[in-house]
Coordinates of C-alpha atoms in Angstrom, one line a residue:
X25 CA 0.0 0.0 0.0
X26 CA 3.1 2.0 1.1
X27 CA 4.6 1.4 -2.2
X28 CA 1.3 2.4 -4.0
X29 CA 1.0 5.6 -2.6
X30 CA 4.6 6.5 -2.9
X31 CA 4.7 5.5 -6.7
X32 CA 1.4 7.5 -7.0
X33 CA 2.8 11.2 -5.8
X34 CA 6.0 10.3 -7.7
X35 CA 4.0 10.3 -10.7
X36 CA 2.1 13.4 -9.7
X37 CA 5.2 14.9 -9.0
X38 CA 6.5 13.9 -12.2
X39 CA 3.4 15.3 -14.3
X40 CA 3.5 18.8 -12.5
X41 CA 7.1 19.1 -13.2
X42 CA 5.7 18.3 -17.1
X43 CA 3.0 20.9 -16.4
X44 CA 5.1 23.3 -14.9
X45 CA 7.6 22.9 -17.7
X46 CA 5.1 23.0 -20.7
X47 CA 3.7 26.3 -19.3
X48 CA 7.0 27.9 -19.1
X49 CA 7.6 26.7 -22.2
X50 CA 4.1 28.2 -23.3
X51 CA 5.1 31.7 -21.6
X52 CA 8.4 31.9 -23.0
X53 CA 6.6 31.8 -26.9
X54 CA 4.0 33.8 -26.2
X55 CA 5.1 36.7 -23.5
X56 CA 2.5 38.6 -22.3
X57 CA 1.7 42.3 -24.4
X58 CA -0.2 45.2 -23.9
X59 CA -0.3 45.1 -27.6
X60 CA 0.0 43.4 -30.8
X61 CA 3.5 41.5 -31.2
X62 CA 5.4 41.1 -34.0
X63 CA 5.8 38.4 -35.9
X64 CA 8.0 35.9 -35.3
X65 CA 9.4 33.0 -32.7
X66 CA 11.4 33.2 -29.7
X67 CA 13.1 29.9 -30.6
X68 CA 14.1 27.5 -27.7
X69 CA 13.6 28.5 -24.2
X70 CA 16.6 30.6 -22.7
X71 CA 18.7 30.0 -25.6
X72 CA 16.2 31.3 -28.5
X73 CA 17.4 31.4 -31.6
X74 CA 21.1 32.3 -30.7
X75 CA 22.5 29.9 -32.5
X76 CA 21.2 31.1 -35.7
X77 CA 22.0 33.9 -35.0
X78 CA 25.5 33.7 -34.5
X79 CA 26.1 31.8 -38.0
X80 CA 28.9 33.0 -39.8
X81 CA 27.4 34.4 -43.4
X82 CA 29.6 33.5 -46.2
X83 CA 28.9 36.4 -48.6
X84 CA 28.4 40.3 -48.8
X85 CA 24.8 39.6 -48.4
X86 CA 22.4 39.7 -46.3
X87 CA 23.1 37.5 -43.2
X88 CA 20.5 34.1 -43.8
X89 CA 19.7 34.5 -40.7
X90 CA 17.4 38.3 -41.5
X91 CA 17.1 37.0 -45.3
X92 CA 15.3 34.0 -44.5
X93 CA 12.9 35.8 -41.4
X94 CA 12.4 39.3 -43.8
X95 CA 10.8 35.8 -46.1
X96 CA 8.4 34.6 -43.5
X97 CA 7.3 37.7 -41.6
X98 CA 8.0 40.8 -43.3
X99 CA 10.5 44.2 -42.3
X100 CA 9.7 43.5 -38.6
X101 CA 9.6 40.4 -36.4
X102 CA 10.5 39.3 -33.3
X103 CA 13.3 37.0 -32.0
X104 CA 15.4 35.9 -28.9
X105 CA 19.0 36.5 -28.5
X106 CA 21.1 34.6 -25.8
X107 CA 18.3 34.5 -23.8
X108 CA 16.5 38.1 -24.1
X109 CA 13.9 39.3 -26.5
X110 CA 14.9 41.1 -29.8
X111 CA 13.0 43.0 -32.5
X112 CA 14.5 42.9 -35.4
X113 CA 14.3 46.1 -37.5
X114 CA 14.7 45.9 -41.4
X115 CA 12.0 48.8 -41.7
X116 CA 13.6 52.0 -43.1
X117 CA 11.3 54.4 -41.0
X118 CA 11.0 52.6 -38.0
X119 CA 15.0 52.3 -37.4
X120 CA 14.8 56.6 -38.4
X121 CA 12.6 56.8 -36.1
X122 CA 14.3 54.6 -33.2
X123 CA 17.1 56.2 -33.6
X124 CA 15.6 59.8 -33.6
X125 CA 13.8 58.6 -30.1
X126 CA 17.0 58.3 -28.4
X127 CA 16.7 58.7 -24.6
X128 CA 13.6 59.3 -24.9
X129 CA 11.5 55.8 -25.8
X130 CA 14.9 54.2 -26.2
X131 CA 18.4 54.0 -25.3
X132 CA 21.4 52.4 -26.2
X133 CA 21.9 48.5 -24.7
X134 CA 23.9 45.7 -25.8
X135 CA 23.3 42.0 -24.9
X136 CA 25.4 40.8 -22.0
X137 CA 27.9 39.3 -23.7
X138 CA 28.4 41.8 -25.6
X139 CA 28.5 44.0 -23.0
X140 CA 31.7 41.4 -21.3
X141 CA 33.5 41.4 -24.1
X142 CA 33.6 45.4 -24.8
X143 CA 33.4 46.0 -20.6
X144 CA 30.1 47.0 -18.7
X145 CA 31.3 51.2 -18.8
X146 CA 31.4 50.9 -22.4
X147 CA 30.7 54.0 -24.1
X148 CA 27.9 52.6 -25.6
X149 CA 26.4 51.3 -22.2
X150 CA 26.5 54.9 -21.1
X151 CA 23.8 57.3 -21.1
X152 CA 22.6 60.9 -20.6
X153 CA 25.6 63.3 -19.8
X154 CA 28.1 60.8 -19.3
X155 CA 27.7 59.9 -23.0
X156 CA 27.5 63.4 -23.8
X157 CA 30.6 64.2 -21.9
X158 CA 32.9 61.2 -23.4
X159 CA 31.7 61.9 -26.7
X160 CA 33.3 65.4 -26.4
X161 CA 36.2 64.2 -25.1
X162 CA 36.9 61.8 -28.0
X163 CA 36.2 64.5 -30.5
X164 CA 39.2 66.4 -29.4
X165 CA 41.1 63.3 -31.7
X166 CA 38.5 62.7 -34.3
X167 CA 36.6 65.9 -34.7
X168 CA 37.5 67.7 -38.3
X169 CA 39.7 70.3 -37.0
X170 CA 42.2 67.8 -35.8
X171 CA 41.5 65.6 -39.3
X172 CA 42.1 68.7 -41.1
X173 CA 45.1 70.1 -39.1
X174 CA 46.7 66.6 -38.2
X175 CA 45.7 63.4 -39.3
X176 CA 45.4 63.7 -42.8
X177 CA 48.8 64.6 -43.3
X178 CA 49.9 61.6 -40.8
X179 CA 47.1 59.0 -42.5
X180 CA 48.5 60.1 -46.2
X181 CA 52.0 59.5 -44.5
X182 CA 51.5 56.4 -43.1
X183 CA 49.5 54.8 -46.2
X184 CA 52.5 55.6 -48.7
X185 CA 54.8 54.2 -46.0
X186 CA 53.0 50.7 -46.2
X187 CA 52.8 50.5 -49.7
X188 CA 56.5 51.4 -50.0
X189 CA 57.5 48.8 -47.6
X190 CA 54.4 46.0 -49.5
X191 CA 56.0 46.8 -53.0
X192 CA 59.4 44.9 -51.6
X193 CA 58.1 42.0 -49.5
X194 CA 57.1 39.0 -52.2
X195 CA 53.6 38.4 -50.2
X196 CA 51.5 40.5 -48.0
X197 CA 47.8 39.5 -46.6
X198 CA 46.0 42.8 -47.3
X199 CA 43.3 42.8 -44.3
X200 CA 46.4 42.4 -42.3
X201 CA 48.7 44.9 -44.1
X202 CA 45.6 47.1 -43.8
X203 CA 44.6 46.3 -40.0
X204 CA 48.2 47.0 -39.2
X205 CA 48.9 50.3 -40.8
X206 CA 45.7 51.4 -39.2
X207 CA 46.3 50.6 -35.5
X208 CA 50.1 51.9 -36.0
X209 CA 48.5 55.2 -36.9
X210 CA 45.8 55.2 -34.5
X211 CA 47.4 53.5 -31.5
X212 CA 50.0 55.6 -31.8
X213 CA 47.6 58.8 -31.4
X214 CA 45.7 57.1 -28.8
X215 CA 48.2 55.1 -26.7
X216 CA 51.9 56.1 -27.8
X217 CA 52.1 53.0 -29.4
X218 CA 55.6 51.9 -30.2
X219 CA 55.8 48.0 -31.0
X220 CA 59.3 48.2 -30.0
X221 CA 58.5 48.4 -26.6
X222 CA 58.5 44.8 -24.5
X223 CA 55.0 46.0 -22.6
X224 CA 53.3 46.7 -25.7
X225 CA 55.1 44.3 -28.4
X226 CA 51.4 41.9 -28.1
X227 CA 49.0 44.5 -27.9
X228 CA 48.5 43.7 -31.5
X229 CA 48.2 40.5 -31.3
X230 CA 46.1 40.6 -28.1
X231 CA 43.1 42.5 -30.1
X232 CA 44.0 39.9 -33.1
X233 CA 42.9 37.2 -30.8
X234 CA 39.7 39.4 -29.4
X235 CA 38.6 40.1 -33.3
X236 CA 38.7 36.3 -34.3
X237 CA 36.1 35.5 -31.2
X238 CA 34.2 38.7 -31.5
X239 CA 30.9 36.9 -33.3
X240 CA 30.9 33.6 -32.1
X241 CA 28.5 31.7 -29.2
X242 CA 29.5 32.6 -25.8
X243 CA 30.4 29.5 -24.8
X244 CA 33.5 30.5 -22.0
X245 CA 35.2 27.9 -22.0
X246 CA 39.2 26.9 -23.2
X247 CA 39.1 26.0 -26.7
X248 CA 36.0 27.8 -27.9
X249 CA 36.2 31.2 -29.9
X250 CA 34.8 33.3 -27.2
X251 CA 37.1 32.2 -24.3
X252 CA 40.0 33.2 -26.7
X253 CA 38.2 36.6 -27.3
X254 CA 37.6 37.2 -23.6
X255 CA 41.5 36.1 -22.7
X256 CA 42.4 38.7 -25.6
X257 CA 40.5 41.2 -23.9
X258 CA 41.5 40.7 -20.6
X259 CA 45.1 40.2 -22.0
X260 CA 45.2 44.3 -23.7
X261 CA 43.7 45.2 -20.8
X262 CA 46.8 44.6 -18.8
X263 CA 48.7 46.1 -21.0
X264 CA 46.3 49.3 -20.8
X265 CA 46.5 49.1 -16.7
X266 CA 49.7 49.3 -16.7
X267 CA 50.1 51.8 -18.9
X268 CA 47.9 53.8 -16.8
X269 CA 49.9 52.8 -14.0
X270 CA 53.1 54.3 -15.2
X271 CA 51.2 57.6 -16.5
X272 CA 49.3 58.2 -12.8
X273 CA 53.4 57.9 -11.0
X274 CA 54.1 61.1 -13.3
X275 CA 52.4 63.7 -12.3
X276 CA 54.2 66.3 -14.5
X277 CA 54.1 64.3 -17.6
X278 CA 53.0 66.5 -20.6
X279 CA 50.1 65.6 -22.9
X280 CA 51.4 63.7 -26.2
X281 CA 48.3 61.0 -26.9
X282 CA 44.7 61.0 -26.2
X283 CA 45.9 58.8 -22.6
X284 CA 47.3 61.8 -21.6
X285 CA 44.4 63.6 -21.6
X286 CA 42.0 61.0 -20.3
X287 CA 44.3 61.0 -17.6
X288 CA 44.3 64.8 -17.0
X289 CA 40.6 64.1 -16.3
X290 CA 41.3 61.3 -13.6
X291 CA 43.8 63.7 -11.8
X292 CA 40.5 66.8 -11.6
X293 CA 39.5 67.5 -8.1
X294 CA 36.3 65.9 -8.8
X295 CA 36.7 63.5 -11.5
X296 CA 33.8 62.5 -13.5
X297 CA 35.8 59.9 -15.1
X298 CA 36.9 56.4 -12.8
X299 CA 39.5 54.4 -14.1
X300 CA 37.0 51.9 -15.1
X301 CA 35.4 54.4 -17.5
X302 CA 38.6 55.4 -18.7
X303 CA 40.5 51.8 -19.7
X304 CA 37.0 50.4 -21.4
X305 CA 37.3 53.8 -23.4
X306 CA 40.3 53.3 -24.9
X307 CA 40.1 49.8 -25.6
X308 CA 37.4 50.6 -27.5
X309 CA 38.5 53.6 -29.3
X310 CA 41.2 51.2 -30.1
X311 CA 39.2 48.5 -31.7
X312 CA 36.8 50.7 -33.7
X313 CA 39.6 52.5 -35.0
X314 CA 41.0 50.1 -36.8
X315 CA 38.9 46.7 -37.5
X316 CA 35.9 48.1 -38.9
X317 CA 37.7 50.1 -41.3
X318 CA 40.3 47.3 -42.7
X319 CA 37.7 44.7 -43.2
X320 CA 35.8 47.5 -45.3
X321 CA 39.1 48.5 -47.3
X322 CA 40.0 44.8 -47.6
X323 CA 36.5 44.0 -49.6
X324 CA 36.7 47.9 -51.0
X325 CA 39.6 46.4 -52.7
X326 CA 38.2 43.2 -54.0
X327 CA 35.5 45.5 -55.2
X328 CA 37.9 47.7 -57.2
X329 CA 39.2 44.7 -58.7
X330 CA 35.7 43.7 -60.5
X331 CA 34.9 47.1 -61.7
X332 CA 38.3 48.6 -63.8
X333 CA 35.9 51.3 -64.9
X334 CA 35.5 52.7 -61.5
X335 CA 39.4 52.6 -61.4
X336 CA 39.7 54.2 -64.4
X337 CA 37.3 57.1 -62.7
X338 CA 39.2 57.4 -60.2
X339 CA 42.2 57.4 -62.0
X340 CA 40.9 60.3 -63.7
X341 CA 40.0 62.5 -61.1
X342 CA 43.1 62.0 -59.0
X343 CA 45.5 63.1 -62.5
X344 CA 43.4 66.0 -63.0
X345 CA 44.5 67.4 -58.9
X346 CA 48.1 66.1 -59.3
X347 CA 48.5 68.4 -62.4
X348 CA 47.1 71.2 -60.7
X349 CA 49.7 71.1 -58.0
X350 CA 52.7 72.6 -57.8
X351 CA 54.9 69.9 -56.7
X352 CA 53.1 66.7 -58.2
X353 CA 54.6 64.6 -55.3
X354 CA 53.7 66.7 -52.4
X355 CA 50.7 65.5 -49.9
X356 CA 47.3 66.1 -50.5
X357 CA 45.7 69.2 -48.9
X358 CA 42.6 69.0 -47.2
X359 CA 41.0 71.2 -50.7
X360 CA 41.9 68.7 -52.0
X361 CA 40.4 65.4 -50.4
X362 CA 36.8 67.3 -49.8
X363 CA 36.8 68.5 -54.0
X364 CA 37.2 64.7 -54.7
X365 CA 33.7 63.9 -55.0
X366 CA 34.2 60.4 -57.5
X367 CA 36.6 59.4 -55.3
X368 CA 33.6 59.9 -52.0
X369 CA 30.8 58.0 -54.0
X370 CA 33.4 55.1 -54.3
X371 CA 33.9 55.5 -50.5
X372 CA 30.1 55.6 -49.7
X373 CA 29.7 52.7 -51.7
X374 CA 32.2 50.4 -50.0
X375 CA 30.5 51.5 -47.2
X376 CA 27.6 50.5 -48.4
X377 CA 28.3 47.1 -49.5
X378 CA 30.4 46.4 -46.7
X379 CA 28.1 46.2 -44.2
X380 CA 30.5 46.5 -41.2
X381 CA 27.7 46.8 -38.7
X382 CA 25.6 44.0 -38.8
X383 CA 23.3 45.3 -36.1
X384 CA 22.1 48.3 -33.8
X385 CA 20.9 47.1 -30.3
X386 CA 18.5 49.9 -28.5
X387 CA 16.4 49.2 -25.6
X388 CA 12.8 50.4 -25.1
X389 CA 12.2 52.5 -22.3
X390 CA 8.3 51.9 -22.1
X391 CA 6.0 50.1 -24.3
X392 CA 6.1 51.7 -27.6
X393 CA 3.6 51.3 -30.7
X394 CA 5.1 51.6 -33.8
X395 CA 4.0 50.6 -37.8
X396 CA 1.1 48.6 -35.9
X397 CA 3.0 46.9 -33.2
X398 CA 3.8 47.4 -29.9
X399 CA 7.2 46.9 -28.6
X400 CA 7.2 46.1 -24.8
X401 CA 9.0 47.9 -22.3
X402 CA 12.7 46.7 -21.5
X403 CA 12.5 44.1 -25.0
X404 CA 15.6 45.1 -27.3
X405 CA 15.4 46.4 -30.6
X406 CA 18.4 45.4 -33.4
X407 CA 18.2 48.0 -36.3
X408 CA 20.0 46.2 -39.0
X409 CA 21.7 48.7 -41.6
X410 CA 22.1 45.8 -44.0
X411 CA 18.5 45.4 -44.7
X412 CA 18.5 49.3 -45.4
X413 CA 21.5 49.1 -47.8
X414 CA 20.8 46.1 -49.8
X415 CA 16.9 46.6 -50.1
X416 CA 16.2 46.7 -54.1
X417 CA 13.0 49.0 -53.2
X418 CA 15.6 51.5 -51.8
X419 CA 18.5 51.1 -54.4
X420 CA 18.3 49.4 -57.9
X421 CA 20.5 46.2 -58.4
X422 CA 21.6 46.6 -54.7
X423 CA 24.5 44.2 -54.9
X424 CA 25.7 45.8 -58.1
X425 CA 28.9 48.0 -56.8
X426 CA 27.8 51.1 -58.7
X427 CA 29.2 54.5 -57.2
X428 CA 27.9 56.4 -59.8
X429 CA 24.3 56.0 -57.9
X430 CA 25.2 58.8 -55.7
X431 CA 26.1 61.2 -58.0
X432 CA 24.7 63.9 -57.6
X433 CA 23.2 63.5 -54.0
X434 CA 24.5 65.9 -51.1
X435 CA 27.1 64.5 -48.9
X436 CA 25.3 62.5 -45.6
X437 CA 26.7 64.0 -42.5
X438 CA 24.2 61.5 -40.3
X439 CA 22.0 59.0 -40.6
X440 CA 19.2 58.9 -42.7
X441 CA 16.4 56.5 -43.9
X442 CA 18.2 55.1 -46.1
X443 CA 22.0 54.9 -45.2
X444 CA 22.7 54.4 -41.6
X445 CA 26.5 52.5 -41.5
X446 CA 27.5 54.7 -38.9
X447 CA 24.4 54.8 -37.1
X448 CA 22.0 57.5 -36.6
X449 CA 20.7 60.0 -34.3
X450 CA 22.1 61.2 -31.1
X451 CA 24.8 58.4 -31.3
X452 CA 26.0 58.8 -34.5
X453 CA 29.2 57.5 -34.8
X454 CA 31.8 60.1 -33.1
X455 CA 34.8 58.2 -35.4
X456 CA 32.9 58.5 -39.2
X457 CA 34.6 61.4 -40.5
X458 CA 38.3 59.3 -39.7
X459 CA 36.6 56.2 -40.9
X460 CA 36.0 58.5 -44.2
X461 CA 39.4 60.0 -44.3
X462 CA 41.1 56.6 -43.7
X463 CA 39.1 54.9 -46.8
X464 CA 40.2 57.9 -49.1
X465 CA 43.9 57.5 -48.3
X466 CA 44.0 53.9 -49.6
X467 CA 41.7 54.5 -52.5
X468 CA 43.5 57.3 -53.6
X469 CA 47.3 56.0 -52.9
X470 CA 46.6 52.5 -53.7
X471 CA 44.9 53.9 -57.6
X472 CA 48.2 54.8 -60.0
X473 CA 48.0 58.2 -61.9
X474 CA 49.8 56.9 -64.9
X475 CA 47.5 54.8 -67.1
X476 CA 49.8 54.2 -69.3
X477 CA 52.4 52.4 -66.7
X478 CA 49.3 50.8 -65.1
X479 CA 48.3 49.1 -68.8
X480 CA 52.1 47.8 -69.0
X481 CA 52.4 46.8 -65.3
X482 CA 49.3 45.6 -64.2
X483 CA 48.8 43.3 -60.8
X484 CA 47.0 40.2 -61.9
X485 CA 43.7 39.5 -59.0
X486 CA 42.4 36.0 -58.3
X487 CA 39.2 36.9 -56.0
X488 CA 37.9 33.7 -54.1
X489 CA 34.6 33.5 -51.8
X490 CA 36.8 33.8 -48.6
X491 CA 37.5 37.6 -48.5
X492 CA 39.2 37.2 -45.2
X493 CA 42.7 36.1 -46.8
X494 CA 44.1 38.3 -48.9
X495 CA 47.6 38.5 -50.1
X496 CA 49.7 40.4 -52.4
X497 CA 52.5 37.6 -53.8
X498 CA 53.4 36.0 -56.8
X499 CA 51.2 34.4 -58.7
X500 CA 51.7 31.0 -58.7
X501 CA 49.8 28.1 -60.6
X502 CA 47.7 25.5 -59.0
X503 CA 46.3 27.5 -56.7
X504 CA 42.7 26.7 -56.4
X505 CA 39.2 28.3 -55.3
X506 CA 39.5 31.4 -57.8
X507 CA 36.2 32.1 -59.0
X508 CA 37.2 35.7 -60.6
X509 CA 40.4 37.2 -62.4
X510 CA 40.5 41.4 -62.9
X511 CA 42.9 43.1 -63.2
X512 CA 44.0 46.6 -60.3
X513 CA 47.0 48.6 -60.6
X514 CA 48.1 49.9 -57.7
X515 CA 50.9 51.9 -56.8
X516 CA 52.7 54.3 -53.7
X517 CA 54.1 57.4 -53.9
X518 CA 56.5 58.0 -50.6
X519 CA 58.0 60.9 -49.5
X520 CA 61.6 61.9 -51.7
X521 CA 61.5 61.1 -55.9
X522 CA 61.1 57.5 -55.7
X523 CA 58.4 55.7 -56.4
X524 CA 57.4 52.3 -54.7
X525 CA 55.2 50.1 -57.1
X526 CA 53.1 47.3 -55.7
X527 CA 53.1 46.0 -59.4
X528 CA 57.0 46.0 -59.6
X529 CA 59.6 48.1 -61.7
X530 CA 60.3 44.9 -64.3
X531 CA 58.9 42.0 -62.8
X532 CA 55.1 41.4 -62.5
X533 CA 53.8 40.8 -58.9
X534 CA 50.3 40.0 -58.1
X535 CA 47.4 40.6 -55.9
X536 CA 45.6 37.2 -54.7
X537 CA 42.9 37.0 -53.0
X538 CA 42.9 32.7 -52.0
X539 CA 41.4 31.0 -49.7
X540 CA 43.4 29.8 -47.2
X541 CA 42.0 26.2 -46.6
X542 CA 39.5 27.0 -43.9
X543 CA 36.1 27.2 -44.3
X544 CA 36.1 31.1 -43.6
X545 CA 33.4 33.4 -44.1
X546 CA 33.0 37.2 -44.2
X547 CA 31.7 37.5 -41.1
X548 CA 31.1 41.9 -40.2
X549 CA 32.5 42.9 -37.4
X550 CA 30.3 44.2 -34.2
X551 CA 29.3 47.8 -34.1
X552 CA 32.2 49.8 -32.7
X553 CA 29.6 50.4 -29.4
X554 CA 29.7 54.4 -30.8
X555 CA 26.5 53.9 -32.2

């Protein structure tokens, strides 16, 4: 009887437990609304449809992951990201309008592992004045008076520097070339970088290893992508406390980087920076800096290499400032680089096509009804800019890389409905007009002004699917996974009379773009957390 009885409230036990868990189950795919939802599904309890999510997408398109759900439920539908729910934006004037509603319906906000891997004082976890104060402070380096007085002489310097030292190395990966001429320049204005130094020798290679985890399942543990991201971070962090360390023992030390200054606002009476605030600001500053921008200049180029006519435009326009200069080899003038307007709709449209941002993450404030829907309080909101930019409704032949479509249009100095790669509103991104600067440099350094050398020398371009690799070297045969062959000349210009030539003086060299035997992917990097 004993046995009965016990046997019997095991089982009850066992079907509330099934109860209990089917409900949950039940709550978690339909959440409770003052409204109208959305279309869409929450995928698994807790861990959604993460997973999808995070897939790595193997072209410049559209990620399959929006593609496929744009398919089932329209601009707007709903999903769950490591274990919150997401509306997903591919609605022109409802990410306008998100954007415009900053601190007011909605703020800035990150998933929490994003929010690790970047640090929880982020500047884009910060809101109201402190924003508004760091943003200031940043635009001391970035803002155009410094571009204009500084940086584009020191960018134009540093670009025909790393072409001069490419054209006499037999092989050179391009995203890396490009990644590491960037963060020279940049850590270096930021930082004092100087990879001579034993402290700072793998900082480099510290944020290489934070990259190559940046989109991957936060899974934290040894072996996975993201535990190797996280050590990366925490790794250039050390580096960065210690540089603040040495900086904080000299009390008389005069400004010569952006540290400096950050650190002139730790020493105030009444800081409103901690030190907290301070080393997750320059890690980031350093990231976005440089990663976004060489993965866009690394498929820029592959771009340029299936379109000669756009290189032939730009070849055109760049001869016709060189011959009205006085000394055809001097450095270009800031006159210059803003009457260039070819060489901008090339730029806009790399940025275009590039897609660095694959998402914008904003949180509502209160329950918010919008195009019919109501978004509840505290649910996130991803504004993707690559639903925008490749939409055939909003620009014919979207893939098509076509600068000539913006001919014609005024020059964007925000976001808009219809082009939002650096973001939009309140928070667009402090680091865009550098971002700009840094893509004209390359395009116009790395395009020869002599068509006639460029016919006879030309740089022979094998583009695979895996943009990732990319190598300047010798062409050799057997080399497999080409899928395209164009042809780029490129060419430097250093300081002095000589000229460095990526194609060579009398013997070809070549541009290849090979896979490297892994199944790679273009995969964008995560929005620089200015947005």
């Amino acid at each position: 009887m004993a046995s009965s009885m016990a046997y019997i409230a095991l089982l009850c036990a066992a079907l509330a437990a099934v109860v209990a868990l089917l409900r949950w189950a039940y709550r978690w795919s339909h959440p409770r609304s003052n409204g109208r939802l959305p279309p869409g599904s929450l995928g698994l309890p807790v861990i959604g449809e993460t997973l999808q999510f995070f897939a790595p997408n193997p072209t410049c398109d559209l990620s399959p992951f929006v593609k496929e759900r744009i398919k089932r439920y329209g601009s707007i539908f709903k999903t769950s990201v490591v274990g919150r729910p997401v509306v997903v934006s591919a609605d022109p004037e409802m990410n306008y309008y998100v954007f415009q509603q900053e601190g007011k319906l909605f703020e800035s906000w990150y998933p929490d592992t994003f929010t690790e891997i970047f640090g929880r004082d982020n500047v884009g976890s910060l809101h109201g004045f402190m924003y508004k104060y760091l943003k200031t402070l940043v635009l001391r380096l970035y803002g155009q008076e410094n571009l204009k007085s500084v940086l584009l002489a020191e960018t134009d310097a540093a670009c025909r520097g790393s072409l001069a030292s490419w054209a006499s190395q037999p092989s050179v990966e391009l995203k890396e070339g490009i990644s590491t001429m960037i963060f020279d320049l940049t850590a270096k204005k930021l930082i004092g970088y100087d990879p001579s130094k034993p402290s700072q020798v793998n900082l480099r290679k510290n944020f290489g290893a934070f990259i190559c985890g940046l989109i991957s399942f936060p899974l934290n543990i040894p072996g996975t992508a993201y535990h190797e991201c996280m050590e990366g971070r925490k790794n250039a962090m050390k580096v960065l406390r210690g540089m603040m360390k040495e900086r904080m023992a000299e009390p008389e030390r005069p400004c010569e980087d952006f540290f400096d200054h950050v650190i002139q606002e730790l020493r105030r009476e009444k800081p409103l920076l901690t030190e907290t605030i301070a080393l997750d600001l320059m890690f980031v500053l350093l990231f976005a800096s440089f990663e976004t921008t060489a993965l866009a200049l690394t498929i820029g180029v592959k771009l340029l290499t299936e379109n000669p006519k756009v290189v032939d435009a730009l070849r055109e326009e760049h001869e016709a400032i060189i011959r009205n200069r006085k000394d055809p080899n001097s450095g270009v003038t800031w006159a210059e680089y803003k009457s260039m307007t070819f060489t901008s709709q090339v730029i806009m449209e790399i940025v275009r096509l590039a897609n660095i941002v694959p998402g914008i993450f904003r949180k509502a404030l209160q329950d918010v009804e919008i195009k019919g829907y109501t978004i509840p309080a505290g649910w996130g909101i991803m504004v993707c800019p690559p639903a925008v930019h490749l939409n055939p409704e909003i620009y014919e032949d979207p893939l098509a890389f076509n600068p000539w479509r913006w001919q014609g249009k005024p020059e964007i100095t925000g976001g808009t409905k219809h082009f939002m790669a650096f973001g939009g509103g309140l928070r667009f991104c402090v680091g865009t007009d550098l971002s700009k600067l840094q893509h004209y440099t390359v395009v116009e350094r790395g395009t020869p002004s002599d068509k006639g050398r460029a016919d006879r020398e030309k740089v022979a371009v094998v583009v695979t699917a895996d943009v990732r690799p990319v190598r300047y070297g010798r062409r050799r045969r057997g080399a497999g996974g080409s899928v395209a062959v164009a042809a780029l000349p490129v060419a430097a210009k250093p300081a002095g009379r000589e000229t460095a030539e990526l194609c060579g003086r009398k013997h070809h060299r070549h541009l290849r773009l090979r896979s490297s035997g892994r199944s790679g992917s273009h995969q964008p990097a995560v929005t620089p957390l200015l947005l």
